[in-house]
Amino acid sequence: MRTFADLDDLVALVAQRNGADLFVRWSLGPDADGGRCSRDGLTGLALPGLSANALAVEPWWGDRPLRLWVARRLHDYRHLRERRSTGTRPWVLEGTEVGRGPDNEPLVECHRPIGWITDEVLAECERLVLATAATPWGPLDREG
């Protein structure tokens, strides 16, 4: 699996495919996930896919920079690293949405893992989001 060490490399992938069928998952990785399904944190119920976040750009984003879109998608969920087990990190996968989870997140069947996202990319995302935010913005962390 490749490694994205620069935000622009990840943005190029998203641009090439218009984000279609690309998702970011925060976990120990595809080997640890083993194609299994995620579990609802409250009830423990097995979900019909892996919790992930879509990289496809929504129409309401308009002509805003794709680089900022991708940065925000990573920045918004960075708290998952601390909330989950040691070694949790983001990775990109190609997949199909098979449902929605309890937080309305996409549940995805992974067809192919594409690449790890490094800490350098996450730091780059944070700098970009903080530099362009109209108001202070943190992760989408319901416990924070």
mmCIF file of N, CA and C in Angstrom:
data_model
loop_
_atom_site.group_PDB
_atom_site.id
_atom_site.type_symbol
_atom_site.label_atom_id
_atom_site.label_comp_id
_atom_site.label_asym_id
_atom_site.label_seq_id
_atom_site.Cartn_x
_atom_site.Cartn_y
_atom_site.Cartn_z
ATOM 1 N N MET A 1 0.873 -1.174 0.000
ATOM 2 C CA MET A 1 0.000 0.000 0.000
ATOM 3 C C MET A 1 0.910 1.223 0.000
ATOM 4 N N ARG A 2 0.577 2.199 -0.783
ATOM 5 C CA ARG A 2 1.399 3.405 -0.869
ATOM 6 C C ARG A 2 1.197 4.274 0.363
ATOM 7 N N THR A 3 2.024 5.303 0.486
ATOM 8 C CA THR A 3 1.932 6.251 1.579
ATOM 9 C C THR A 3 1.819 7.653 1.005
ATOM 10 N N PHE A 4 0.830 8.397 1.483
ATOM 11 C CA PHE A 4 0.674 9.801 1.102
ATOM 12 C C PHE A 4 1.438 10.634 2.119
ATOM 13 N N ALA A 5 2.564 11.203 1.689
ATOM 14 C CA ALA A 5 3.412 12.003 2.574
ATOM 15 C C ALA A 5 3.259 13.493 2.281
ATOM 16 N N ASP A 6 2.428 13.826 1.305
ATOM 17 C CA ASP A 6 2.212 15.213 0.913
ATOM 18 C C ASP A 6 0.735 15.386 0.571
ATOM 19 N N LEU A 7 0.133 16.425 1.097
ATOM 20 C CA LEU A 7 -1.286 16.662 0.861
ATOM 21 C C LEU A 7 -1.594 16.766 -0.626
ATOM 22 N N ASP A 8 -0.709 17.373 -1.392
ATOM 23 C CA ASP A 8 -0.962 17.535 -2.826
ATOM 24 C C ASP A 8 -1.077 16.195 -3.556
ATOM 25 N N ASP A 9 -0.353 15.174 -3.098
ATOM 26 C CA ASP A 9 -0.473 13.848 -3.716
ATOM 27 C C ASP A 9 -1.865 13.260 -3.493
ATOM 28 N N LEU A 10 -2.388 13.443 -2.301
ATOM 29 C CA LEU A 10 -3.738 12.958 -2.001
ATOM 30 C C LEU A 10 -4.774 13.753 -2.784
ATOM 31 N N VAL A 11 -4.588 15.053 -2.858
ATOM 32 C CA VAL A 11 -5.506 15.909 -3.619
ATOM 33 C C VAL A 11 -5.504 15.491 -5.095
ATOM 34 N N ALA A 12 -4.343 15.155 -5.629
ATOM 35 C CA ALA A 12 -4.254 14.725 -7.037
ATOM 36 C C ALA A 12 -5.066 13.454 -7.272
ATOM 37 N N LEU A 13 -5.013 12.523 -6.329
ATOM 38 C CA LEU A 13 -5.816 11.299 -6.450
ATOM 39 C C LEU A 13 -7.303 11.634 -6.452
ATOM 40 N N VAL A 14 -7.724 12.472 -5.532
ATOM 41 C CA VAL A 14 -9.136 12.848 -5.450
ATOM 42 C C VAL A 14 -9.561 13.567 -6.725
ATOM 43 N N ALA A 15 -8.718 14.462 -7.240
ATOM 44 C CA ALA A 15 -9.036 15.203 -8.467
ATOM 45 C C ALA A 15 -9.157 14.261 -9.661
ATOM 46 N N GLN A 16 -8.271 13.312 -9.736
ATOM 47 C CA GLN A 16 -8.254 12.358 -10.849
ATOM 48 C C GLN A 16 -9.561 11.573 -10.925
ATOM 49 N N ARG A 17 -10.120 11.264 -9.778
ATOM 50 C CA ARG A 17 -11.325 10.431 -9.745
ATOM 51 C C ARG A 17 -12.545 11.198 -9.279
ATOM 52 N N ASN A 18 -12.408 12.502 -9.110
ATOM 53 C CA ASN A 18 -13.481 13.345 -8.583
ATOM 54 C C ASN A 18 -13.972 12.821 -7.230
ATOM 55 N N GLY A 19 -13.095 12.119 -6.540
ATOM 56 C CA GLY A 19 -13.429 11.594 -5.217
ATOM 57 C C GLY A 19 -14.343 10.393 -5.230
ATOM 58 N N ALA A 20 -14.814 9.998 -6.403
ATOM 59 C CA ALA A 20 -15.784 8.907 -6.492
ATOM 60 C C ALA A 20 -15.225 7.625 -5.887
ATOM 61 N N ASP A 21 -15.992 7.025 -4.991
ATOM 62 C CA ASP A 21 -15.661 5.748 -4.365
ATOM 63 C C ASP A 21 -14.392 5.797 -3.515
ATOM 64 N N LEU A 22 -13.939 7.000 -3.131
ATOM 65 C CA LEU A 22 -12.774 7.133 -2.257
ATOM 66 C C LEU A 22 -13.224 7.551 -0.860
ATOM 67 N N PHE A 23 -12.654 6.906 0.135
ATOM 68 C CA PHE A 23 -13.027 7.151 1.518
ATOM 69 C C PHE A 23 -11.772 7.175 2.380
ATOM 70 N N VAL A 24 -11.884 7.842 3.526
ATOM 71 C CA VAL A 24 -10.831 7.804 4.535
ATOM 72 C C VAL A 24 -11.371 7.029 5.724
ATOM 73 N N ARG A 25 -10.565 6.105 6.188
ATOM 74 C CA ARG A 25 -10.919 5.323 7.372
ATOM 75 C C ARG A 25 -9.820 5.510 8.408
ATOM 76 N N TRP A 26 -10.206 5.653 9.654
ATOM 77 C CA TRP A 26 -9.277 5.775 10.773
ATOM 78 C C TRP A 26 -9.319 4.452 11.526
ATOM 79 N N SER A 27 -8.241 3.671 11.421
ATOM 80 C CA SER A 27 -8.190 2.375 12.093
ATOM 81 C C SER A 27 -6.740 1.911 12.169
ATOM 82 N N LEU A 28 -6.560 0.670 12.561
ATOM 83 C CA LEU A 28 -5.229 0.071 12.579
ATOM 84 C C LEU A 28 -4.808 -0.370 11.183
ATOM 85 N N GLY A 29 -5.710 -0.271 10.225
ATOM 86 C CA GLY A 29 -5.390 -0.585 8.835
ATOM 87 C C GLY A 29 -6.219 -1.703 8.266
ATOM 88 N N PRO A 30 -6.089 -1.903 6.960
ATOM 89 C CA PRO A 30 -6.905 -2.911 6.278
ATOM 90 C C PRO A 30 -6.648 -4.331 6.772
ATOM 91 N N ASP A 31 -5.416 -4.644 7.143
ATOM 92 C CA ASP A 31 -5.148 -5.997 7.644
ATOM 93 C C ASP A 31 -5.861 -6.225 8.968
ATOM 94 N N ALA A 32 -5.811 -5.236 9.838
ATOM 95 C CA ALA A 32 -6.480 -5.355 11.139
ATOM 96 C C ALA A 32 -8.001 -5.375 10.976
ATOM 97 N N ASP A 33 -8.502 -4.582 10.022
ATOM 98 C CA ASP A 33 -9.951 -4.559 9.782
ATOM 99 C C ASP A 33 -10.406 -5.873 9.163
ATOM 100 N N GLY A 34 -9.551 -6.451 8.327
ATOM 101 C CA GLY A 34 -9.828 -7.755 7.739
ATOM 102 C C GLY A 34 -11.145 -7.862 7.008
ATOM 103 N N GLY A 35 -11.635 -6.741 6.460
ATOM 104 C CA GLY A 35 -12.903 -6.778 5.755
ATOM 105 C C GLY A 35 -14.093 -6.864 6.675
ATOM 106 N N ARG A 36 -13.797 -6.881 7.971
ATOM 107 C CA ARG A 36 -14.891 -6.949 8.937
ATOM 108 C C ARG A 36 -15.709 -5.672 8.900
ATOM 109 N N CYS A 37 -16.720 -5.676 9.680
ATOM 110 C CA CYS A 37 -17.600 -4.521 9.796
ATOM 111 C C CYS A 37 -17.254 -3.747 11.061
ATOM 112 N N SER A 38 -17.602 -2.480 11.062
ATOM 113 C CA SER A 38 -17.466 -1.658 12.257
ATOM 114 C C SER A 38 -18.557 -2.039 13.248
ATOM 115 N N ARG A 39 -18.395 -1.572 14.476
ATOM 116 C CA ARG A 39 -19.403 -1.798 15.512
ATOM 117 C C ARG A 39 -19.871 -0.453 16.041
ATOM 118 N N ASP A 40 -21.136 -0.396 16.370
ATOM 119 C CA ASP A 40 -21.690 0.791 17.004
ATOM 120 C C ASP A 40 -21.090 0.893 18.399
ATOM 121 N N GLY A 41 -20.466 2.044 18.700
ATOM 122 C CA GLY A 41 -19.809 2.225 19.977
ATOM 123 C C GLY A 41 -20.754 2.194 21.166
ATOM 124 N N LEU A 42 -21.995 2.546 20.981
ATOM 125 C CA LEU A 42 -22.958 2.582 22.088
ATOM 126 C C LEU A 42 -23.546 1.206 22.386
ATOM 127 N N THR A 43 -23.963 0.495 21.338
ATOM 128 C CA THR A 43 -24.669 -0.776 21.536
ATOM 129 C C THR A 43 -23.810 -2.009 21.267
ATOM 130 N N GLY A 44 -22.674 -1.828 20.551
ATOM 131 C CA GLY A 44 -21.846 -2.968 20.181
ATOM 132 C C GLY A 44 -22.363 -3.715 18.970
ATOM 133 N N LEU A 45 -23.457 -3.244 18.401
ATOM 134 C CA LEU A 45 -24.070 -3.883 17.239
ATOM 135 C C LEU A 45 -23.122 -3.858 16.039
ATOM 136 N N ALA A 46 -22.983 -5.002 15.359
ATOM 137 C CA ALA A 46 -22.186 -5.064 14.133
ATOM 138 C C ALA A 46 -22.902 -4.286 13.033
ATOM 139 N N LEU A 47 -22.175 -3.422 12.375
ATOM 140 C CA LEU A 47 -22.731 -2.613 11.289
ATOM 141 C C LEU A 47 -22.434 -3.284 9.952
ATOM 142 N N PRO A 48 -23.180 -2.972 8.905
ATOM 143 C CA PRO A 48 -23.010 -3.678 7.633
ATOM 144 C C PRO A 48 -21.825 -3.225 6.787
ATOM 145 N N GLY A 49 -20.891 -2.477 7.347
ATOM 146 C CA GLY A 49 -19.705 -2.029 6.612
ATOM 147 C C GLY A 49 -18.743 -1.344 7.558
ATOM 148 N N LEU A 50 -17.653 -0.851 6.998
ATOM 149 C CA LEU A 50 -16.649 -0.128 7.768
ATOM 150 C C LEU A 50 -16.998 1.352 7.819
ATOM 151 N N SER A 51 -16.930 1.949 8.990
ATOM 152 C CA SER A 51 -17.153 3.388 9.123
ATOM 153 C C SER A 51 -16.023 4.114 8.401
ATOM 154 N N ALA A 52 -16.387 5.069 7.582
ATOM 155 C CA ALA A 52 -15.395 5.827 6.807
ATOM 156 C C ALA A 52 -16.000 7.185 6.466
ATOM 157 N N ASN A 53 -15.182 8.042 5.880
ATOM 158 C CA ASN A 53 -15.648 9.357 5.463
ATOM 159 C C ASN A 53 -15.341 9.558 3.993
ATOM 160 N N ALA A 54 -16.345 9.999 3.253
ATOM 161 C CA ALA A 54 -16.210 10.166 1.810
ATOM 162 C C ALA A 54 -15.282 11.316 1.456
ATOM 163 N N LEU A 55 -14.512 11.120 0.400
ATOM 164 C CA LEU A 55 -13.669 12.186 -0.133
ATOM 165 C C LEU A 55 -14.321 12.876 -1.330
ATOM 166 N N ALA A 56 -15.429 12.331 -1.827
ATOM 167 C CA ALA A 56 -16.127 12.958 -2.958
ATOM 168 C C ALA A 56 -16.601 14.352 -2.545
ATOM 169 N N VAL A 57 -16.397 15.304 -3.412
ATOM 170 C CA VAL A 57 -16.771 16.692 -3.126
ATOM 171 C C VAL A 57 -18.277 16.864 -3.305
ATOM 172 N N GLU A 58 -18.897 17.457 -2.318
ATOM 173 C CA GLU A 58 -20.335 17.726 -2.374
ATOM 174 C C GLU A 58 -20.611 18.939 -3.269
ATOM 175 N N PRO A 59 -21.746 18.940 -3.985
ATOM 176 C CA PRO A 59 -22.073 20.047 -4.886
ATOM 177 C C PRO A 59 -22.093 21.418 -4.197
ATOM 178 N N TRP A 60 -22.495 21.476 -2.931
ATOM 179 C CA TRP A 60 -22.572 22.761 -2.238
ATOM 180 C C TRP A 60 -21.196 23.395 -2.030
ATOM 181 N N TRP A 61 -20.112 22.610 -2.181
ATOM 182 C CA TRP A 61 -18.768 23.136 -2.015
ATOM 183 C C TRP A 61 -18.423 24.132 -3.130
ATOM 184 N N GLY A 62 -19.131 24.009 -4.257
ATOM 185 C CA GLY A 62 -18.944 24.950 -5.360
ATOM 186 C C GLY A 62 -17.543 24.900 -5.937
ATOM 187 N N ASP A 63 -17.001 26.078 -6.227
ATOM 188 C CA ASP A 63 -15.675 26.142 -6.854
ATOM 189 C C ASP A 63 -14.561 26.405 -5.835
ATOM 190 N N ARG A 64 -14.837 26.137 -4.580
ATOM 191 C CA ARG A 64 -13.807 26.300 -3.553
ATOM 192 C C ARG A 64 -12.675 25.301 -3.812
ATOM 193 N N PRO A 65 -11.501 25.551 -3.251
ATOM 194 C CA PRO A 65 -10.348 24.688 -3.534
ATOM 195 C C PRO A 65 -10.522 23.240 -3.066
ATOM 196 N N LEU A 66 -10.190 22.324 -3.953
ATOM 197 C CA LEU A 66 -10.225 20.899 -3.631
ATOM 198 C C LEU A 66 -9.246 20.591 -2.494
ATOM 199 N N ARG A 67 -8.131 21.261 -2.479
ATOM 200 C CA ARG A 67 -7.118 21.059 -1.432
ATOM 201 C C ARG A 67 -7.722 21.340 -0.046
ATOM 202 N N LEU A 68 -8.523 22.392 0.053
ATOM 203 C CA LEU A 68 -9.158 22.724 1.318
ATOM 204 C C LEU A 68 -10.221 21.681 1.678
ATOM 205 N N TRP A 69 -10.954 21.183 0.692
ATOM 206 C CA TRP A 69 -11.955 20.143 0.943
ATOM 207 C C TRP A 69 -11.302 18.907 1.570
ATOM 208 N N VAL A 70 -10.228 18.436 0.936
ATOM 209 C CA VAL A 70 -9.549 17.239 1.430
ATOM 210 C C VAL A 70 -8.965 17.499 2.820
ATOM 211 N N ALA A 71 -8.374 18.665 3.006
ATOM 212 C CA ALA A 71 -7.808 19.014 4.310
ATOM 213 C C ALA A 71 -8.888 18.999 5.386
ATOM 214 N N ARG A 72 -10.026 19.536 5.067
ATOM 215 C CA ARG A 72 -11.111 19.568 6.058
ATOM 216 C C ARG A 72 -11.612 18.168 6.377
ATOM 217 N N ARG A 73 -11.718 17.310 5.386
ATOM 218 C CA ARG A 73 -12.196 15.944 5.622
ATOM 219 C C ARG A 73 -11.278 15.217 6.598
ATOM 220 N N LEU A 74 -9.985 15.481 6.519
ATOM 221 C CA LEU A 74 -9.037 14.859 7.443
ATOM 222 C C LEU A 74 -9.034 15.562 8.799
ATOM 223 N N HIS A 75 -9.081 16.873 8.775
ATOM 224 C CA HIS A 75 -9.033 17.672 9.997
ATOM 225 C C HIS A 75 -10.247 17.384 10.895
ATOM 226 N N ASP A 76 -11.407 17.263 10.297
ATOM 227 C CA ASP A 76 -12.645 17.085 11.061
ATOM 228 C C ASP A 76 -12.660 15.814 11.908
ATOM 229 N N TYR A 77 -11.937 14.796 11.497
ATOM 230 C CA TYR A 77 -12.003 13.504 12.185
ATOM 231 C C TYR A 77 -10.693 13.107 12.865
ATOM 232 N N ARG A 78 -9.792 14.043 13.050
ATOM 233 C CA ARG A 78 -8.486 13.723 13.625
ATOM 234 C C ARG A 78 -8.575 13.247 15.074
ATOM 235 N N HIS A 79 -9.665 13.565 15.761
ATOM 236 C CA HIS A 79 -9.835 13.110 17.142
ATOM 237 C C HIS A 79 -9.933 11.582 17.245
ATOM 238 N N LEU A 80 -10.233 10.921 16.137
ATOM 239 C CA LEU A 80 -10.385 9.463 16.177
ATOM 240 C C LEU A 80 -9.080 8.771 16.553
ATOM 241 N N ARG A 81 -7.963 9.410 16.261
ATOM 242 C CA ARG A 81 -6.665 8.843 16.629
ATOM 243 C C ARG A 81 -6.570 8.676 18.145
ATOM 244 N N GLU A 82 -7.035 9.664 18.888
ATOM 245 C CA GLU A 82 -6.959 9.604 20.337
ATOM 246 C C GLU A 82 -8.076 8.753 20.948
ATOM 247 N N ARG A 83 -9.216 8.696 20.283
ATOM 248 C CA ARG A 83 -10.370 7.990 20.827
ATOM 249 C C ARG A 83 -10.288 6.478 20.622
ATOM 250 N N ARG A 84 -9.532 6.066 19.629
ATOM 251 C CA ARG A 84 -9.445 4.642 19.318
ATOM 252 C C ARG A 84 -8.140 4.069 19.856
ATOM 253 N N SER A 85 -7.876 2.817 19.561
ATOM 254 C CA SER A 85 -6.688 2.154 20.106
ATOM 255 C C SER A 85 -5.387 2.742 19.569
ATOM 256 N N THR A 86 -4.315 2.515 20.309
ATOM 257 C CA THR A 86 -2.992 2.965 19.899
ATOM 258 C C THR A 86 -2.675 2.408 18.521
ATOM 259 N N GLY A 87 -2.139 3.229 17.669
ATOM 260 C CA GLY A 87 -1.806 2.806 16.312
ATOM 261 C C GLY A 87 -2.855 3.192 15.284
ATOM 262 N N THR A 88 -3.966 3.758 15.734
ATOM 263 C CA THR A 88 -5.000 4.199 14.803
ATOM 264 C C THR A 88 -4.452 5.336 13.948
ATOM 265 N N ARG A 89 -4.644 5.223 12.657
ATOM 266 C CA ARG A 89 -4.224 6.277 11.728
ATOM 267 C C ARG A 89 -5.103 6.244 10.486
ATOM 268 N N PRO A 90 -5.092 7.319 9.717
ATOM 269 C CA PRO A 90 -5.966 7.373 8.546
ATOM 270 C C PRO A 90 -5.359 6.675 7.335
ATOM 271 N N TRP A 91 -6.241 6.087 6.554
ATOM 272 C CA TRP A 91 -5.834 5.489 5.286
ATOM 273 C C TRP A 91 -6.966 5.642 4.280
ATOM 274 N N VAL A 92 -6.594 5.655 3.026
ATOM 275 C CA VAL A 92 -7.549 5.847 1.928
ATOM 276 C C VAL A 92 -7.917 4.488 1.357
ATOM 277 N N LEU A 93 -9.197 4.336 1.063
ATOM 278 C CA LEU A 93 -9.658 3.101 0.449
ATOM 279 C C LEU A 93 -10.627 3.408 -0.688
ATOM 280 N N GLU A 94 -10.726 2.458 -1.575
ATOM 281 C CA GLU A 94 -11.733 2.491 -2.636
ATOM 282 C C GLU A 94 -12.821 1.528 -2.196
ATOM 283 N N GLY A 95 -14.058 1.990 -2.250
ATOM 284 C CA GLY A 95 -15.135 1.134 -1.793
ATOM 285 C C GLY A 95 -16.490 1.600 -2.248
ATOM 286 N N THR A 96 -17.497 0.894 -1.774
ATOM 287 C CA THR A 96 -18.882 1.194 -2.095
ATOM 288 C C THR A 96 -19.644 1.422 -0.802
ATOM 289 N N GLU A 97 -20.401 2.496 -0.763
ATOM 290 C CA GLU A 97 -21.227 2.763 0.405
ATOM 291 C C GLU A 97 -22.365 1.747 0.446
ATOM 292 N N VAL A 98 -22.516 1.084 1.620
ATOM 293 C CA VAL A 98 -23.548 0.060 1.767
ATOM 294 C C VAL A 98 -24.589 0.435 2.812
ATOM 295 N N GLY A 99 -24.410 1.573 3.441
ATOM 296 C CA GLY A 99 -25.361 2.020 4.452
ATOM 297 C C GLY A 99 -24.840 3.246 5.165
ATOM 298 N N ARG A 100 -25.554 3.640 6.218
ATOM 299 C CA ARG A 100 -25.157 4.774 7.048
ATOM 300 C C ARG A 100 -25.103 4.307 8.490
ATOM 301 N N GLY A 101 -24.093 4.796 9.208
ATOM 302 C CA GLY A 101 -23.912 4.422 10.598
ATOM 303 C C GLY A 101 -24.724 5.277 11.545
ATOM 304 N N PRO A 102 -24.595 5.044 12.843
ATOM 305 C CA PRO A 102 -25.379 5.764 13.838
ATOM 306 C C PRO A 102 -25.072 7.258 13.901
ATOM 307 N N ASP A 103 -23.908 7.674 13.421
ATOM 308 C CA ASP A 103 -23.581 9.105 13.345
ATOM 309 C C ASP A 103 -23.789 9.630 11.922
ATOM 310 N N ASN A 104 -24.536 8.886 11.131
ATOM 311 C CA ASN A 104 -24.829 9.192 9.737
ATOM 312 C C ASN A 104 -23.588 9.122 8.844
ATOM 313 N N GLU A 105 -22.537 8.458 9.335
ATOM 314 C CA GLU A 105 -21.335 8.285 8.528
ATOM 315 C C GLU A 105 -21.546 7.176 7.508
ATOM 316 N N PRO A 106 -20.849 7.257 6.366
ATOM 317 C CA PRO A 106 -20.950 6.159 5.400
ATOM 318 C C PRO A 106 -20.400 4.858 5.989
ATOM 319 N N LEU A 107 -21.068 3.789 5.706
ATOM 320 C CA LEU A 107 -20.566 2.452 5.995
ATOM 321 C C LEU A 107 -20.163 1.871 4.650
ATOM 322 N N VAL A 108 -18.937 1.401 4.566
ATOM 323 C CA VAL A 108 -18.334 1.097 3.274
ATOM 324 C C VAL A 108 -17.854 -0.341 3.203
ATOM 325 N N GLU A 109 -18.093 -0.952 2.057
ATOM 326 C CA GLU A 109 -17.456 -2.223 1.724
ATOM 327 C C GLU A 109 -16.156 -1.858 1.018
ATOM 328 N N CYS A 110 -15.029 -2.255 1.604
ATOM 329 C CA CYS A 110 -13.720 -1.916 1.035
ATOM 330 C C CYS A 110 -13.396 -2.862 -0.120
ATOM 331 N N HIS A 111 -13.160 -2.280 -1.301
ATOM 332 C CA HIS A 111 -12.751 -3.068 -2.462
ATOM 333 C C HIS A 111 -11.238 -3.126 -2.574
ATOM 334 N N ARG A 112 -10.588 -2.008 -2.173
ATOM 335 C CA ARG A 112 -9.131 -1.955 -2.316
ATOM 336 C C ARG A 112 -8.555 -0.877 -1.412
ATOM 337 N N PRO A 113 -7.624 -1.237 -0.523
ATOM 338 C CA PRO A 113 -6.912 -0.213 0.233
ATOM 339 C C PRO A 113 -5.948 0.505 -0.715
ATOM 340 N N ILE A 114 -5.839 1.818 -0.567
ATOM 341 C CA ILE A 114 -4.994 2.588 -1.483
ATOM 342 C C ILE A 114 -3.737 3.104 -0.808
ATOM 343 N N GLY A 115 -3.852 3.735 0.362
ATOM 344 C CA GLY A 115 -2.642 4.245 0.979
ATOM 345 C C GLY A 115 -2.831 4.848 2.352
ATOM 346 N N TRP A 116 -1.741 4.820 3.128
ATOM 347 C CA TRP A 116 -1.683 5.462 4.436
ATOM 348 C C TRP A 116 -1.537 6.965 4.271
ATOM 349 N N ILE A 117 -1.993 7.714 5.247
ATOM 350 C CA ILE A 117 -1.823 9.162 5.286
ATOM 351 C C ILE A 117 -0.910 9.480 6.461
ATOM 352 N N THR A 118 0.190 10.175 6.190
ATOM 353 C CA THR A 118 1.195 10.423 7.229
ATOM 354 C C THR A 118 0.809 11.573 8.159
ATOM 355 N N ASP A 119 1.526 11.637 9.274
ATOM 356 C CA ASP A 119 1.344 12.725 10.229
ATOM 357 C C ASP A 119 1.673 14.077 9.593
ATOM 358 N N GLU A 120 2.615 14.090 8.666
ATOM 359 C CA GLU A 120 2.969 15.334 7.978
ATOM 360 C C GLU A 120 1.785 15.881 7.187
ATOM 361 N N VAL A 121 1.040 14.992 6.555
ATOM 362 C CA VAL A 121 -0.154 15.419 5.821
ATOM 363 C C VAL A 121 -1.200 15.954 6.798
ATOM 364 N N LEU A 122 -1.370 15.279 7.922
ATOM 365 C CA LEU A 122 -2.340 15.750 8.911
ATOM 366 C C LEU A 122 -1.960 17.127 9.441
ATOM 367 N N ALA A 123 -0.683 17.354 9.679
ATOM 368 C CA ALA A 123 -0.219 18.666 10.148
ATOM 369 C C ALA A 123 -0.456 19.724 9.081
ATOM 370 N N GLU A 124 -0.229 19.360 7.828
ATOM 371 C CA GLU A 124 -0.471 20.280 6.703
ATOM 372 C C GLU A 124 -1.957 20.632 6.622
ATOM 373 N N CYS A 125 -2.810 19.646 6.832
ATOM 374 C CA CYS A 125 -4.259 19.875 6.821
ATOM 375 C C CYS A 125 -4.658 20.834 7.932
ATOM 376 N N GLU A 126 -4.120 20.610 9.112
ATOM 377 C CA GLU A 126 -4.461 21.468 10.245
ATOM 378 C C GLU A 126 -4.045 22.917 9.977
ATOM 379 N N ARG A 127 -2.839 23.107 9.454
ATOM 380 C CA ARG A 127 -2.381 24.475 9.143
ATOM 381 C C ARG A 127 -3.291 25.141 8.119
ATOM 382 N N LEU A 128 -3.666 24.406 7.088
ATOM 383 C CA LEU A 128 -4.510 24.962 6.033
ATOM 384 C C LEU A 128 -5.899 25.307 6.561
ATOM 385 N N VAL A 129 -6.502 24.410 7.305
ATOM 386 C CA VAL A 129 -7.841 24.663 7.833
ATOM 387 C C VAL A 129 -7.825 25.841 8.793
ATOM 388 N N LEU A 130 -6.853 25.874 9.686
ATOM 389 C CA LEU A 130 -6.790 26.976 10.652
ATOM 390 C C LEU A 130 -6.521 28.312 9.967
ATOM 391 N N ALA A 131 -5.754 28.311 8.893
ATOM 392 C CA ALA A 131 -5.437 29.547 8.182
ATOM 393 C C ALA A 131 -6.624 30.082 7.386
ATOM 394 N N THR A 132 -7.566 29.227 7.032
ATOM 395 C CA THR A 132 -8.680 29.650 6.181
ATOM 396 C C THR A 132 -10.030 29.674 6.882
ATOM 397 N N ALA A 133 -10.073 29.201 8.125
ATOM 398 C CA ALA A 133 -11.349 29.113 8.841
ATOM 399 C C ALA A 133 -11.904 30.499 9.158
ATOM 400 N N ALA A 134 -13.200 30.650 8.954
ATOM 401 C CA ALA A 134 -13.875 31.910 9.273
ATOM 402 C C ALA A 134 -14.066 32.051 10.782
ATOM 403 N N THR A 135 -14.127 30.917 11.476
ATOM 404 C CA THR A 135 -14.271 30.898 12.934
ATOM 405 C C THR A 135 -13.364 29.788 13.463
ATOM 406 N N PRO A 136 -13.076 29.785 14.757
ATOM 407 C CA PRO A 136 -12.279 28.673 15.299
ATOM 408 C C PRO A 136 -12.961 27.334 15.000
ATOM 409 N N TRP A 137 -12.168 26.363 14.579
ATOM 410 C CA TRP A 137 -12.738 25.100 14.143
ATOM 411 C C TRP A 137 -11.929 23.948 14.709
ATOM 412 N N GLY A 138 -12.597 23.050 15.371
ATOM 413 C CA GLY A 138 -11.937 21.862 15.901
ATOM 414 C C GLY A 138 -12.501 20.619 15.248
ATOM 415 N N PRO A 139 -12.100 19.455 15.727
ATOM 416 C CA PRO A 139 -12.606 18.214 15.153
ATOM 417 C C PRO A 139 -14.068 17.991 15.536
ATOM 418 N N LEU A 140 -14.716 17.100 14.813
ATOM 419 C CA LEU A 140 -16.096 16.744 15.100
ATOM 420 C C LEU A 140 -16.100 15.689 16.201
ATOM 421 N N ASP A 141 -15.791 16.131 17.397
ATOM 422 C CA ASP A 141 -15.609 15.260 18.539
ATOM 423 C C ASP A 141 -16.725 15.523 19.528
ATOM 424 N N ARG A 142 -17.637 14.579 19.689
ATOM 425 C CA ARG A 142 -18.777 14.864 20.552
ATOM 426 C C ARG A 142 -18.408 14.873 22.023
ATOM 427 N N GLU A 143 -17.262 14.340 22.391
ATOM 428 C CA GLU A 143 -16.842 14.381 23.782
ATOM 429 C C GLU A 143 -15.957 15.573 24.079
ATOM 430 N N GLY A 144 -15.497 16.285 23.055
ATOM 431 C CA GLY A 144 -14.523 17.370 23.218
ATOM 432 C C GLY A 144 -15.102 18.658 23.687
#
